[in-house]
Amino acid sequence: MNVTEIFGKNVFNDVVMRERLPKDTYKALKRTMDLGERLTEDVADVVANAMKDWAIEKGATHYTHWFQPMTGKTAEKHDSFIEPTGDGSVIMEFSGKQLIQGEPDASSFPNGGLRATFEARGYTAWDATSPAFLKDDTLCIPTAFCSYSGEALDKKTPLLRSMEAIDKQALRILRLFGDKETKKVMTTLGPEQEYFLIDKRLYQQRKDLIFTGRTLFGAMPPKGQELDDHYFGSIKERISAFMKEIDVELWKLGITSKTKHNEVAPAQHEMAPIFTTANIATDHNQLVMDTITKVAQHHELACLLHEKPFAGVNGSGKHNNWSISTPTANLLSPGKTPHSNAQFLTFLVAIIAAVDEYAPLLRLSAANAGNEHRLGANEAPPAIISIFLGEQLTDIIEQIKAGALTSSKEAETMKLGVTTLPDFPKDVTDRNRTSPFAFTGNRFEFRMVGSNQSISGPSIVLNTILAEVLSRIADRLEGVENFELELSHILEELVKDHYDVIFNGDGYSEDWVDEAERRGLPNIKTTPEAISVFNRPEYVEMFAKHSVFSQQEVTARQEIMFEEYSKNINIEALTMVEIAKREILPAVMEYMGALSNTILSIKSAVPSADVSVQTALVERMSNLVKEANDKVDELDTMVNRVHHEIEDFEKQAYAYKFEVFPAMEALRKPCDELETIVSEEFWPFPTYSDLLFRV
Ligand code: ADP
Ligand code: MG
């Protein structure tokens, strides 16, 4: 296999553009891509035509505006290139206008009431900074999706806005440090994607997996992950064949699939690409999730992207490696000269302050129904936001806190820069896996994010909160007489105010929960509580200040999140009722019947035989059946009431969490116990042992 030849084969990338576009058009398009200049219609026409020719040569017949609505998935409506000529034949056409803008119906996507106020129509607009690509004979144009009056209806628009915000504010800081050259500051992302692979035929026998993505019933198997024999273990042939196909498919799409390995839990795996610009990384991650799901089918496998497919077994996250950089330098790389040290420390301290001040927003960005099972459940990062810096950096931060920068008499000299920074050997910086937000040498790794989530949300929050703190720092520094002194004061103040968010210890321990409480760090345990923080006035104001979300957009998004959460739990509850009533209870009764018949025949054949064991078992099952049946009724009634009677989105989400959810757990308990005593032959669906170990 010639990887260099395959790589990017299905992407209308820079090489293709340079080859196929007239020089002027290429230059104009580059200016749009790099500097955000408006694209004129003539240029768009030429680009569209070149794209179409390229796509058709590769067998394409259709094009689509590919976008990321609030469902967290991607959406595409395919149109063929055909245009009738009037004589009964067709030609293949694709205009600049069709490239730049599309008009899907916004009312069919979650919009949080935004479209009701305006028009049903929504608009998709080409994101020229993310390259077009071919998928299934269709030319896919990455686009942003918004309402008639410009409100974002997708996950991409606010991401692009937040990237602009950080660009603007970080450039102000760079200018203050004397950098006159740099024209752009970008956010970079490298998401590590975890997932489970199970046998497709077994998957198809589980309604819970099909409808909800996770198992709603299931007793623990005798073997779990306690032997640590899966992590980095040798990869089974069938899985390896799957992984090879994934690599090829992703490489064709220009996705730098780099790392693959087995994860901690049985049947759990991970893939990681090489990082790239945030919006492209977000597009790519959507394509990764899409591709692994599809390719799994080729191997008779089912891919589970859910954050917690199996109770009691490690869940799946998506570590978001995040940094900011200029076209030539990573701004989170500790510098070598005193000058670059000071700049690095300024960004670092700004991040510490931003993460501490806006911790609830970061928690919100990782909140959904699935991830609720992970966060704080002693296996994933806790729901408490803290920052891991490692010993060396913490030491420097402690010096700043102790006034090392400002106590000196000759404060004019750049004390800041004198602080020498250690060279961080990349591999040894962080092996603390229990921190939700860890510095790993030249980037931060945000580990709370769920495996099934779009990575745009966490980046939107990170970018915006950092832009906010940077803007405050720049406000104070611009025009100040003694730059070094003022900067020293600012950093000392910020470190003093936000030192408590730094924690290098074991984030999974009970002690940390108490300690964090003493420090006053928020511990937002549930998803509805996390969603509730979204519209706090100070957050709304901050998002508006940086033009990332308007007040209306915040309201709409909050409503969508509550609604999505409620809908998920509602489906889970209904699925449980159905499985319990129509699969588990009938199966148990059948087994009880068979056992009772056995007792009768033993008794009639050998009247003196001791059948106390069999009788006790039937009795035990009877009790559990009664309990399960009561719990089914309770859950059924409860979910109907919450679904139909509570109108307020927020109240409804809380009711799903604090009323419906406990009723689901109460039903699961007797059912899981039944699983451990009912004969395998009678049990209606594959168990955890089957799902996790028969791949
Ligand atoms: P680990 O499992 O040790 O955390 P991986 O190699 O699995 O490491 O993943 C690390 C990820 O971080 C990769 O996607 C890598 O490209 C990404 N990364 C490296 N440098 C940066 C950076 N400057 N910005 C964003 N992501 C980065
Ligand atoms: Mg990692």
XYZ file of C-alpha atoms and ligand atoms in Angstrom:
723
model
C 0.000 0.000 0.000
C 1.340 3.383 -0.962
C 0.119 5.610 1.844
C 1.493 8.831 0.436
C -0.503 8.225 -2.736
C -3.727 7.375 -0.924
C -3.487 10.256 1.513
C -5.918 13.048 0.733
C -7.022 11.339 -2.481
C -10.644 12.340 -1.861
C -9.955 15.888 -0.756
C -10.050 19.061 -2.792
C -6.911 20.200 -1.012
C -4.246 22.771 -1.634
C -2.359 20.601 -4.116
C -5.486 20.032 -6.197
C -6.443 23.699 -6.019
C -3.034 24.857 -7.116
C -3.166 22.399 -9.999
C -6.679 23.155 -11.174
C -7.372 26.800 -10.421
C -6.162 29.777 -12.460
C -3.470 31.635 -10.484
C -5.633 34.648 -9.644
C -8.508 32.510 -8.486
C -6.194 30.418 -6.358
C -4.750 33.523 -4.729
C -8.170 35.019 -4.070
C -9.375 31.776 -2.523
C -6.262 31.566 -0.366
C -6.946 35.055 0.944
C -10.434 33.935 1.896
C -9.088 30.833 3.577
C -6.217 32.441 5.422
C -7.479 35.914 6.146
C -11.236 35.552 5.967
C -11.650 37.912 3.014
C -15.022 37.809 1.254
C -15.210 35.615 -1.808
C -16.654 37.276 -4.894
C -19.170 35.443 -7.033
C -16.877 35.238 -10.091
C -14.161 33.596 -8.039
C -16.717 31.240 -6.522
C -17.946 30.277 -10.003
C -14.469 29.312 -11.120
C -13.804 27.363 -7.916
C -17.163 25.582 -8.135
C -16.516 24.551 -11.700
C -13.064 23.192 -10.881
C -14.477 21.304 -7.903
C -17.209 19.790 -10.027
C -14.816 18.654 -12.755
C -12.491 17.122 -10.167
C -15.387 15.376 -8.415
C -16.899 14.027 -11.637
C -13.548 12.637 -12.765
C -13.542 10.695 -9.500
C -17.005 9.328 -10.169
C -19.167 11.809 -8.271
C -22.704 12.526 -9.410
C -23.979 14.621 -6.488
C -22.975 17.432 -4.176
C -24.119 18.284 -0.694
C -23.734 21.037 1.847
C -22.422 19.029 4.759
C -23.221 20.601 8.121
C -23.363 19.963 11.853
C -26.789 20.687 13.293
C -27.465 20.701 17.020
C -28.097 16.961 16.992
C -24.326 16.570 17.279
C -24.362 14.447 14.129
C -23.820 15.616 10.576
C -26.482 16.372 8.014
C -26.390 16.182 4.252
C -28.987 16.570 1.520
C -27.681 15.329 -1.799
C -28.381 17.127 -5.089
C -27.159 15.793 -8.385
C -25.172 18.036 -10.700
C -27.636 17.482 -13.563
C -29.183 20.433 -15.351
C -31.670 19.820 -18.241
C -30.678 21.445 -21.508
C -34.169 21.562 -23.046
C -33.532 18.947 -25.718
C -34.122 16.035 -23.398
C -30.510 15.681 -22.329
C -28.622 17.027 -19.320
C -25.320 18.673 -18.566
C -23.448 18.637 -15.279
C -23.546 22.025 -13.575
C -22.328 23.506 -10.299
C -22.319 27.267 -9.810
C -20.508 29.524 -7.389
C -23.828 30.351 -5.796
C -24.562 26.690 -5.189
C -21.115 26.314 -3.669
C -21.435 29.287 -1.338
C -24.975 28.960 -0.095
C -27.720 26.404 0.415
C -31.209 26.565 1.902
C -32.215 23.500 3.884
C -35.400 23.564 5.959
C -34.413 24.654 9.458
C -37.590 23.487 11.104
C -36.603 19.833 10.920
C -33.494 20.372 13.022
C -33.304 21.272 16.706
C -33.510 25.057 16.800
C -34.639 25.919 20.310
C -37.484 28.053 19.046
C -35.252 30.219 16.882
C -36.953 29.455 13.627
C -40.471 30.002 14.961
C -39.669 33.652 15.521
C -38.429 34.109 12.016
C -38.687 31.799 9.073
C -38.508 28.078 8.651
C -35.783 28.510 6.112
C -32.196 27.975 7.197
C -29.034 28.759 5.339
C -25.836 26.860 4.911
C -22.723 28.836 4.061
C -19.457 27.388 2.811
C -16.656 27.255 5.388
C -13.851 27.829 2.922
C -11.256 27.127 5.611
C -12.227 23.457 5.703
C -11.609 21.612 2.439
C -14.338 19.943 0.372
C -14.144 16.163 0.080
C -15.701 13.166 -1.641
C -17.798 10.609 0.184
C -19.980 7.983 -1.510
C -19.917 9.609 -4.963
C -20.899 12.909 -3.423
C -18.930 16.136 -3.271
C -19.272 17.317 0.341
C -18.928 21.039 1.029
C -18.315 21.763 4.735
C -20.735 24.492 5.736
C -22.049 26.531 8.633
C -25.808 26.460 9.248
C -27.818 29.455 10.433
C -31.327 30.878 10.513
C -32.840 33.490 8.217
C -31.679 36.280 10.506
C -28.231 34.861 11.134
C -28.621 32.967 14.418
C -26.361 29.944 14.481
C -28.277 26.680 14.282
C -25.220 24.463 14.285
C -22.079 23.515 16.132
C -19.693 25.020 13.638
C -20.704 28.700 13.405
C -19.977 29.496 17.062
C -16.739 27.532 16.844
C -15.583 29.731 13.965
C -16.682 32.806 15.902
C -14.766 31.680 19.001
C -11.685 31.091 16.865
C -11.995 34.658 15.651
C -12.332 35.886 19.224
C -9.153 34.184 20.335
C -7.355 35.316 17.202
C -8.232 38.914 17.964
C -7.358 38.898 21.659
C -4.227 36.761 21.395
C -2.904 39.067 18.665
C -3.320 42.015 21.052
C -1.107 40.192 23.540
C 1.470 39.287 20.904
C 1.634 42.925 19.782
C 2.284 43.961 23.384
C 5.220 41.601 23.413
C 6.534 43.366 20.334
C 5.408 40.879 17.696
C 4.457 42.920 14.634
C 4.586 40.102 12.115
C 2.060 37.495 13.165
C -1.245 37.889 11.335
C -3.221 35.030 12.764
C -3.570 32.993 15.930
C -5.282 29.632 15.557
C -6.732 27.085 17.895
C -5.446 23.564 17.380
C -7.155 20.338 18.407
C -6.171 16.702 18.523
C -9.052 14.524 19.731
C -8.366 10.969 20.950
C -11.481 8.955 20.152
C -12.463 5.954 22.284
C -15.050 3.384 21.190
C -16.222 -0.179 21.724
C -16.503 -2.870 19.067
C -18.830 -5.802 19.602
C -20.174 -8.561 17.411
C -22.905 -7.266 15.126
C -25.179 -10.298 15.479
C -25.093 -9.985 19.263
C -25.702 -6.256 18.988
C -28.795 -6.875 16.920
C -30.292 -8.961 19.700
C -30.198 -6.053 22.146
C -32.963 -3.492 21.745
C -31.317 -1.283 24.337
C -28.138 -0.993 22.266
C -30.099 -0.411 19.085
C -32.380 2.282 20.523
C -30.153 3.974 23.087
C -26.551 3.039 22.367
C -26.060 1.577 25.837
C -27.093 -1.514 27.759
C -29.974 -0.807 30.127
C -29.794 -4.244 31.715
C -26.914 -6.609 32.369
C -25.174 -8.234 35.302
C -21.406 -7.966 35.645
C -19.473 -10.783 33.965
C -17.055 -12.865 36.065
C -14.169 -11.124 34.317
C -13.914 -7.398 33.792
C -10.858 -5.236 33.229
C -9.167 -6.135 36.531
C -6.329 -8.045 34.936
C -5.331 -4.988 32.890
C -4.767 -7.359 30.008
C -6.593 -5.361 27.354
C -4.897 -1.960 27.524
C -2.320 -1.799 24.721
C -2.829 -5.568 24.359
C -2.139 -7.302 21.075
C -4.922 -6.546 18.621
C -7.135 -9.431 17.460
C -7.108 -10.185 13.748
C -10.680 -9.187 13.116
C -10.193 -5.893 14.926
C -6.910 -5.352 13.182
C -8.566 -5.807 9.782
C -11.154 -3.256 10.830
C -8.487 -0.808 11.981
C -6.570 -1.163 8.730
C -9.643 -0.306 6.728
C -10.318 2.672 8.987
C -6.834 4.007 8.392
C -7.204 3.752 4.621
C -10.656 5.348 4.563
C -9.530 8.183 6.825
C -6.297 8.760 4.952
C -8.246 9.089 1.711
C -10.233 11.833 3.410
C -7.024 13.591 4.368
C -7.445 12.667 8.031
C -4.112 11.996 9.697
C -5.091 8.785 11.488
C -1.985 8.144 13.541
C -2.427 6.078 16.684
C -4.530 3.011 17.367
C -4.592 0.725 20.361
C -6.733 -1.350 22.673
C -8.110 0.582 25.619
C -8.626 -0.307 29.272
C -11.944 -2.140 29.030
C -12.461 -5.379 27.132
C -13.631 -4.622 23.565
C -12.623 -0.967 23.945
C -10.282 0.775 21.515
C -8.913 4.194 20.649
C -7.794 6.096 17.589
C -6.054 9.457 17.482
C -5.229 11.685 14.538
C -2.471 14.274 14.438
C -3.807 17.623 15.615
C -4.929 20.326 13.221
C -6.848 23.624 13.180
C -9.906 23.407 15.430
C -12.648 23.635 12.807
C -10.959 21.109 10.541
C -10.309 18.822 13.510
C -14.002 19.077 14.355
C -15.053 18.179 10.808
C -12.559 15.339 10.833
C -13.751 13.967 14.139
C -17.316 13.859 12.818
C -16.013 11.947 9.808
C -14.061 9.612 12.088
C -17.190 8.745 14.075
C -19.129 8.278 10.868
C -16.431 6.144 9.256
C -15.788 3.811 12.188
C -19.495 3.180 12.512
C -19.812 2.301 8.822
C -16.607 0.314 8.454
C -17.515 -1.775 11.519
C -20.416 -3.154 9.500
C -18.029 -4.486 6.845
C -16.476 -6.667 9.525
C -19.745 -7.853 11.082
C -18.999 -5.584 14.020
C -21.018 -2.879 15.709
C -19.259 0.252 16.921
C -20.522 1.761 20.178
C -19.684 5.443 20.527
C -21.810 5.892 23.660
C -20.019 7.246 26.733
C -21.131 4.356 28.919
C -22.278 1.300 26.997
C -21.783 -1.042 29.971
C -22.424 -0.358 33.647
C -19.452 -1.222 35.812
C -17.055 -1.206 32.871
C -14.926 1.785 31.852
C -16.752 4.262 29.664
C -15.454 6.117 26.620
C -14.200 9.657 26.465
C -12.638 11.880 23.904
C -9.525 13.570 25.189
C -9.386 16.983 23.622
C -5.809 18.118 23.163
C -6.059 21.867 22.753
C -3.557 24.586 22.081
C -3.228 27.971 20.419
C -0.583 28.788 17.888
C 0.594 31.185 15.236
C 1.389 29.767 11.785
C 4.943 29.228 13.021
C 4.856 28.720 16.790
C 2.836 26.969 19.466
C 1.991 29.627 22.045
C 1.797 27.021 24.795
C 5.333 25.822 24.223
C 7.483 27.027 27.095
C 10.015 29.399 25.625
C 13.773 29.220 25.573
C 14.535 32.924 25.942
C 13.450 35.112 28.878
C 11.269 37.096 26.531
C 9.354 34.110 25.207
C 9.116 32.730 28.745
C 7.226 35.798 29.832
C 4.848 35.482 26.911
C 4.292 31.796 27.623
C 3.613 32.510 31.294
C 1.133 35.201 30.348
C -0.890 32.742 28.259
C -0.537 30.041 30.893
C -1.731 32.254 33.730
C -4.582 33.528 31.559
C -5.690 29.936 30.993
C -5.503 29.141 34.702
C -7.640 32.184 35.469
C -10.123 31.440 32.678
C -10.575 27.792 33.631
C -11.102 28.665 37.283
C -13.480 31.563 36.719
C -15.527 29.743 34.093
C -15.279 26.172 35.404
C -19.059 25.670 35.287
C -19.054 26.487 31.568
C -16.380 23.901 30.897
C -18.370 21.378 32.894
C -21.390 22.323 30.780
C -19.429 21.725 27.588
C -18.955 18.078 28.561
C -22.511 17.532 29.742
C -24.925 15.190 28.025
C -27.045 12.229 29.037
C -24.349 9.669 28.223
C -21.414 11.422 29.834
C -23.339 11.759 33.083
C -22.508 8.104 33.744
C -18.796 8.799 33.494
C -18.031 12.084 35.166
C -17.456 11.644 38.839
C -17.979 7.913 38.685
C -14.471 6.968 39.861
C -13.156 6.006 36.462
C -13.381 9.170 34.484
C -12.291 12.591 35.589
C -14.456 13.883 38.418
C -17.107 16.478 37.767
C -14.843 18.978 39.523
C -12.734 21.148 37.231
C -9.105 21.421 38.285
C -5.827 21.921 36.445
C -2.802 19.652 36.488
C 0.417 21.540 35.821
C 3.089 19.123 36.966
C 5.757 19.862 39.541
C 8.022 22.181 37.610
C 5.370 24.581 36.384
C 3.545 24.538 39.699
C 6.795 25.591 41.320
C 7.036 28.606 39.014
C 3.410 29.508 39.598
C 4.046 29.307 43.352
C 6.957 31.706 42.999
C 4.736 34.161 41.163
C 2.133 33.799 43.905
C 4.750 34.491 46.560
C 5.496 37.788 44.852
C 8.779 36.832 43.194
C 7.921 39.032 40.233
C 7.005 42.198 42.072
C 8.987 42.105 45.291
C 12.232 42.925 43.576
C 13.453 46.498 43.871
C 14.496 46.669 40.259
C 11.054 45.757 39.088
C 11.682 47.510 35.783
C 13.926 44.718 34.678
C 11.907 41.909 33.366
C 11.876 39.692 36.417
C 9.359 37.580 34.688
C 11.718 36.676 31.957
C 14.485 35.904 34.397
C 12.502 33.013 35.733
C 13.963 30.169 33.805
C 11.637 27.556 32.527
C 12.673 23.977 32.539
C 12.837 22.116 29.291
C 9.918 19.750 29.264
C 10.777 16.402 27.804
C 7.443 15.762 26.131
C 7.094 12.165 27.145
C 7.486 12.515 30.858
C 5.447 15.637 31.563
C 2.125 14.183 32.422
C 1.168 10.724 33.325
C -1.456 11.975 35.721
C -4.510 10.496 34.063
C -6.949 11.579 36.725
C -6.985 15.300 35.996
C -9.783 16.720 33.884
C -7.534 19.447 32.481
C -3.867 18.623 32.269
C -0.886 20.474 30.868
C 1.010 17.992 28.723
C 4.137 19.858 27.732
C 2.873 22.098 24.942
C -0.919 21.847 25.142
C -3.749 21.170 27.531
C -5.665 17.956 27.478
C -9.330 18.365 28.393
C -10.391 14.888 29.397
C -13.988 15.343 30.421
C -15.391 15.332 26.910
C -17.610 12.364 26.036
C -16.839 9.938 23.219
C -20.080 10.671 21.407
C -19.946 14.452 21.618
C -18.971 16.933 18.969
C -15.677 18.494 20.006
C -16.857 21.928 18.989
C -18.606 22.737 22.305
C -15.561 22.322 24.538
C -13.427 24.343 22.114
C -16.014 27.109 21.898
C -15.891 27.460 25.675
C -12.108 27.207 25.945
C -11.544 29.716 23.160
C -14.055 32.221 24.453
C -13.072 32.155 28.123
C -9.411 32.525 27.205
C -10.244 35.366 24.799
C -12.083 37.066 27.660
C -9.190 36.891 30.116
C -6.691 37.899 27.422
C -8.851 40.897 26.561
C -8.804 42.050 30.187
C -5.036 41.657 30.347
C -4.599 43.552 27.068
C -6.935 46.332 28.283
C -4.657 46.920 31.239
C -1.400 46.680 29.357
C -2.094 48.691 26.237
C -0.625 52.155 26.593
C 0.839 51.479 30.039
C 4.169 53.125 30.773
C 5.998 50.325 32.522
C 4.903 47.188 30.695
C 6.998 44.724 32.701
C 5.886 46.060 36.049
C 2.219 46.123 35.145
C 2.420 42.634 33.643
C 4.091 41.366 36.811
C 1.289 42.834 38.892
C -1.370 41.306 36.680
C 0.164 37.845 36.749
C 0.636 37.917 40.497
C -2.956 38.998 41.017
C -4.325 36.357 38.703
C -2.250 33.595 40.251
C -3.310 34.636 43.757
C -6.972 34.669 42.778
C -6.944 31.382 40.926
C -4.249 29.275 42.556
C -6.834 26.973 44.114
C -7.811 25.460 40.785
C -4.379 23.834 40.479
C -4.337 20.259 41.718
C -1.648 17.718 40.924
C -2.925 14.846 43.057
C -5.254 11.922 42.452
C -8.463 13.289 40.965
C -10.300 10.018 41.473
C -9.871 9.949 45.247
C -12.575 10.680 47.805
C -10.223 13.069 49.584
C -10.121 15.295 46.544
C -13.882 15.748 46.586
C -13.659 17.033 50.184
C -10.577 19.095 49.490
C -12.176 20.677 46.415
C -15.183 21.602 48.495
C -12.948 23.270 51.061
C -11.327 25.199 48.218
C -14.745 26.288 47.023
C -14.459 24.638 43.611
C -17.815 23.807 42.046
C -18.776 20.136 41.797
C -21.675 19.999 39.371
C -22.726 16.388 39.460
C -25.589 16.113 37.020
C -26.214 17.120 33.436
C -29.355 19.208 34.079
C -27.510 21.187 36.764
C -24.671 21.794 34.324
C -27.079 22.970 31.612
C -28.740 25.337 34.086
C -25.586 27.460 34.383
C -25.568 28.368 30.681
C -27.707 31.500 30.976
C -26.071 33.045 34.030
C -25.945 36.765 33.221
C -22.144 36.974 33.441
C -21.793 34.137 30.919
C -24.354 35.542 28.527
C -22.557 38.866 28.666
C -19.187 37.284 27.990
C -20.419 35.274 25.014
C -22.083 38.371 23.601
C -19.009 40.542 24.156
C -16.944 38.212 21.972
C -19.754 37.725 19.439
C -19.828 33.977 20.015
C -23.447 33.586 21.176
C -26.179 36.184 21.356
C -28.590 36.108 24.280
C -31.135 34.449 21.968
C -28.678 31.817 20.895
C -27.835 30.972 24.497
C -31.521 30.607 25.324
C -32.106 28.431 22.276
C -29.108 26.218 22.922
C -29.958 25.764 26.561
C -33.453 24.693 25.602
C -32.082 22.270 23.010
C -29.729 20.735 25.583
C -32.471 20.248 28.175
C -34.752 18.799 25.567
C -32.141 16.463 24.171
C -31.331 15.213 27.651
C -34.988 14.569 28.446
C -35.599 12.834 25.144
C -32.659 10.526 25.689
C -33.808 9.435 29.129
C -37.366 9.129 27.866
C -36.279 6.712 25.132
C -34.203 4.767 27.642
C -37.101 4.465 30.053
C -39.529 3.330 27.365
C -36.990 0.825 26.062
C -36.560 -0.595 29.561
C -40.296 -0.977 29.999
C -40.551 -2.791 26.696
C -37.601 -5.105 27.301
C -38.731 -5.946 30.828
C -42.327 -6.597 29.881
C -41.850 -8.379 26.586
C -38.510 -10.118 26.950
C -37.308 -10.523 30.521
C -40.526 -11.291 32.388
C -41.843 -13.791 29.790
C -38.456 -15.551 29.695
C -38.266 -15.837 33.466
C -41.818 -17.153 33.661
C -41.031 -19.732 31.053
C -38.028 -20.891 33.026
C -40.080 -20.951 36.226
C -42.678 -23.071 34.438
C -40.033 -25.508 33.230
C -38.538 -25.725 36.696
C -41.934 -26.263 38.323
C -42.648 -29.094 35.904
C -39.325 -30.639 36.820
C -40.226 -30.424 40.498
C -43.572 -32.124 39.834
C -42.030 -34.942 37.823
C -39.288 -35.528 40.368
C -41.881 -35.615 43.128
C -44.113 -38.079 41.307
C -41.207 -40.293 40.329
C -39.406 -40.173 43.690
C -41.796 -38.912 46.402
C -39.037 -38.877 49.017
C -36.656 -36.725 46.873
C -35.507 -33.417 48.309
C -36.602 -30.643 45.927
C -36.032 -27.809 48.357
C -33.320 -26.199 46.174
C -35.538 -26.115 43.121
C -38.487 -24.867 45.129
C -36.444 -22.110 46.742
C -35.218 -21.021 43.338
C -38.738 -20.798 41.946
C -39.751 -18.865 45.025
C -36.829 -16.476 44.684
C -37.665 -15.888 41.038
C -41.303 -15.352 41.901
C -40.370 -12.610 44.324
C -38.053 -10.957 41.835
C -40.676 -11.191 39.094
C -43.161 -9.517 41.393
C -40.660 -6.781 42.235
C -39.701 -6.260 38.593
C -43.316 -6.134 37.543
C -44.119 -3.485 40.178
C -41.117 -1.453 39.090
C -42.134 -1.672 35.437
C -45.520 -0.237 36.308
C -44.003 2.504 38.424
C -41.560 3.485 35.691
C -44.230 3.366 33.022
C -46.539 5.666 34.986
C -43.733 7.981 35.972
C -42.289 8.422 32.497
C -45.713 9.123 31.046
C -46.407 11.746 33.650
C -43.060 13.509 33.229
C -43.297 13.359 29.456
C -46.848 14.685 29.179
C -47.375 16.868 32.207
C -44.231 18.943 32.618
C -43.924 21.665 30.011
C -40.976 23.676 31.230
C -37.823 22.240 29.592
C -35.641 22.770 32.632
C -38.106 21.302 35.126
C -38.681 18.371 32.842
C -34.975 17.579 32.578
C -34.676 17.647 36.378
C -37.665 15.333 36.669
C -36.057 12.880 34.267
C -32.890 12.958 36.337
C -34.300 12.876 39.837
C -37.506 10.875 39.341
C -37.402 8.803 36.154
C -33.762 7.838 36.391
C -34.010 6.351 39.914
C -37.095 4.423 38.766
C -35.014 2.973 35.921
C -32.324 1.850 38.347
C -34.967 0.326 40.606
C -36.245 -1.753 37.688
C -32.795 -2.778 36.581
C -31.864 -4.243 39.974
C -34.274 -7.206 40.134
C -33.817 -7.848 36.412
C -30.039 -8.054 36.689
C -30.400 -10.361 39.652
C -32.728 -12.578 37.632
C -30.080 -12.753 34.927
C -27.695 -14.364 37.411
C -30.111 -17.179 38.319
C -32.048 -17.888 35.132
C -30.598 -20.597 32.910
C -28.543 -19.258 30.013
C -30.766 -21.148 27.602
C -33.805 -19.163 28.656
C -32.247 -15.698 28.951
C -33.640 -13.620 26.064
C -30.583 -11.665 24.977
C -26.753 -11.795 25.010
C -25.147 -10.946 28.345
C -22.167 -8.766 29.169
C -19.908 -11.819 28.903
C -21.115 -12.408 25.355
C -20.918 -8.776 24.308
C -17.525 -8.004 25.792
C -15.664 -11.228 25.193
C -17.099 -12.739 22.028
C -15.648 -10.377 19.470
P -1.759 10.368 24.875
O -2.644 9.163 24.752
O -0.449 10.111 25.517
O -2.439 11.542 25.476
P -1.900 10.524 21.970
O -0.706 10.437 21.086
O -2.875 9.412 21.956
O -1.329 10.830 23.416
O -2.703 11.835 21.645
C -2.145 13.080 21.740
C -2.891 14.013 20.826
O -2.486 15.363 21.074
C -2.636 13.764 19.342
O -3.831 13.888 18.633
C -1.679 14.909 19.011
O -1.659 15.254 17.634
C -2.279 16.011 19.843
N -1.429 17.211 19.957
C -0.087 17.296 19.984
N 0.309 18.589 19.977
C -0.810 19.352 19.941
C -1.087 20.757 19.890
N -0.115 21.648 19.896
N -2.380 21.147 19.826
C -3.369 20.250 19.830
N -3.175 18.940 19.884
C -1.920 18.470 19.928
Mg -4.324 11.603 25.947
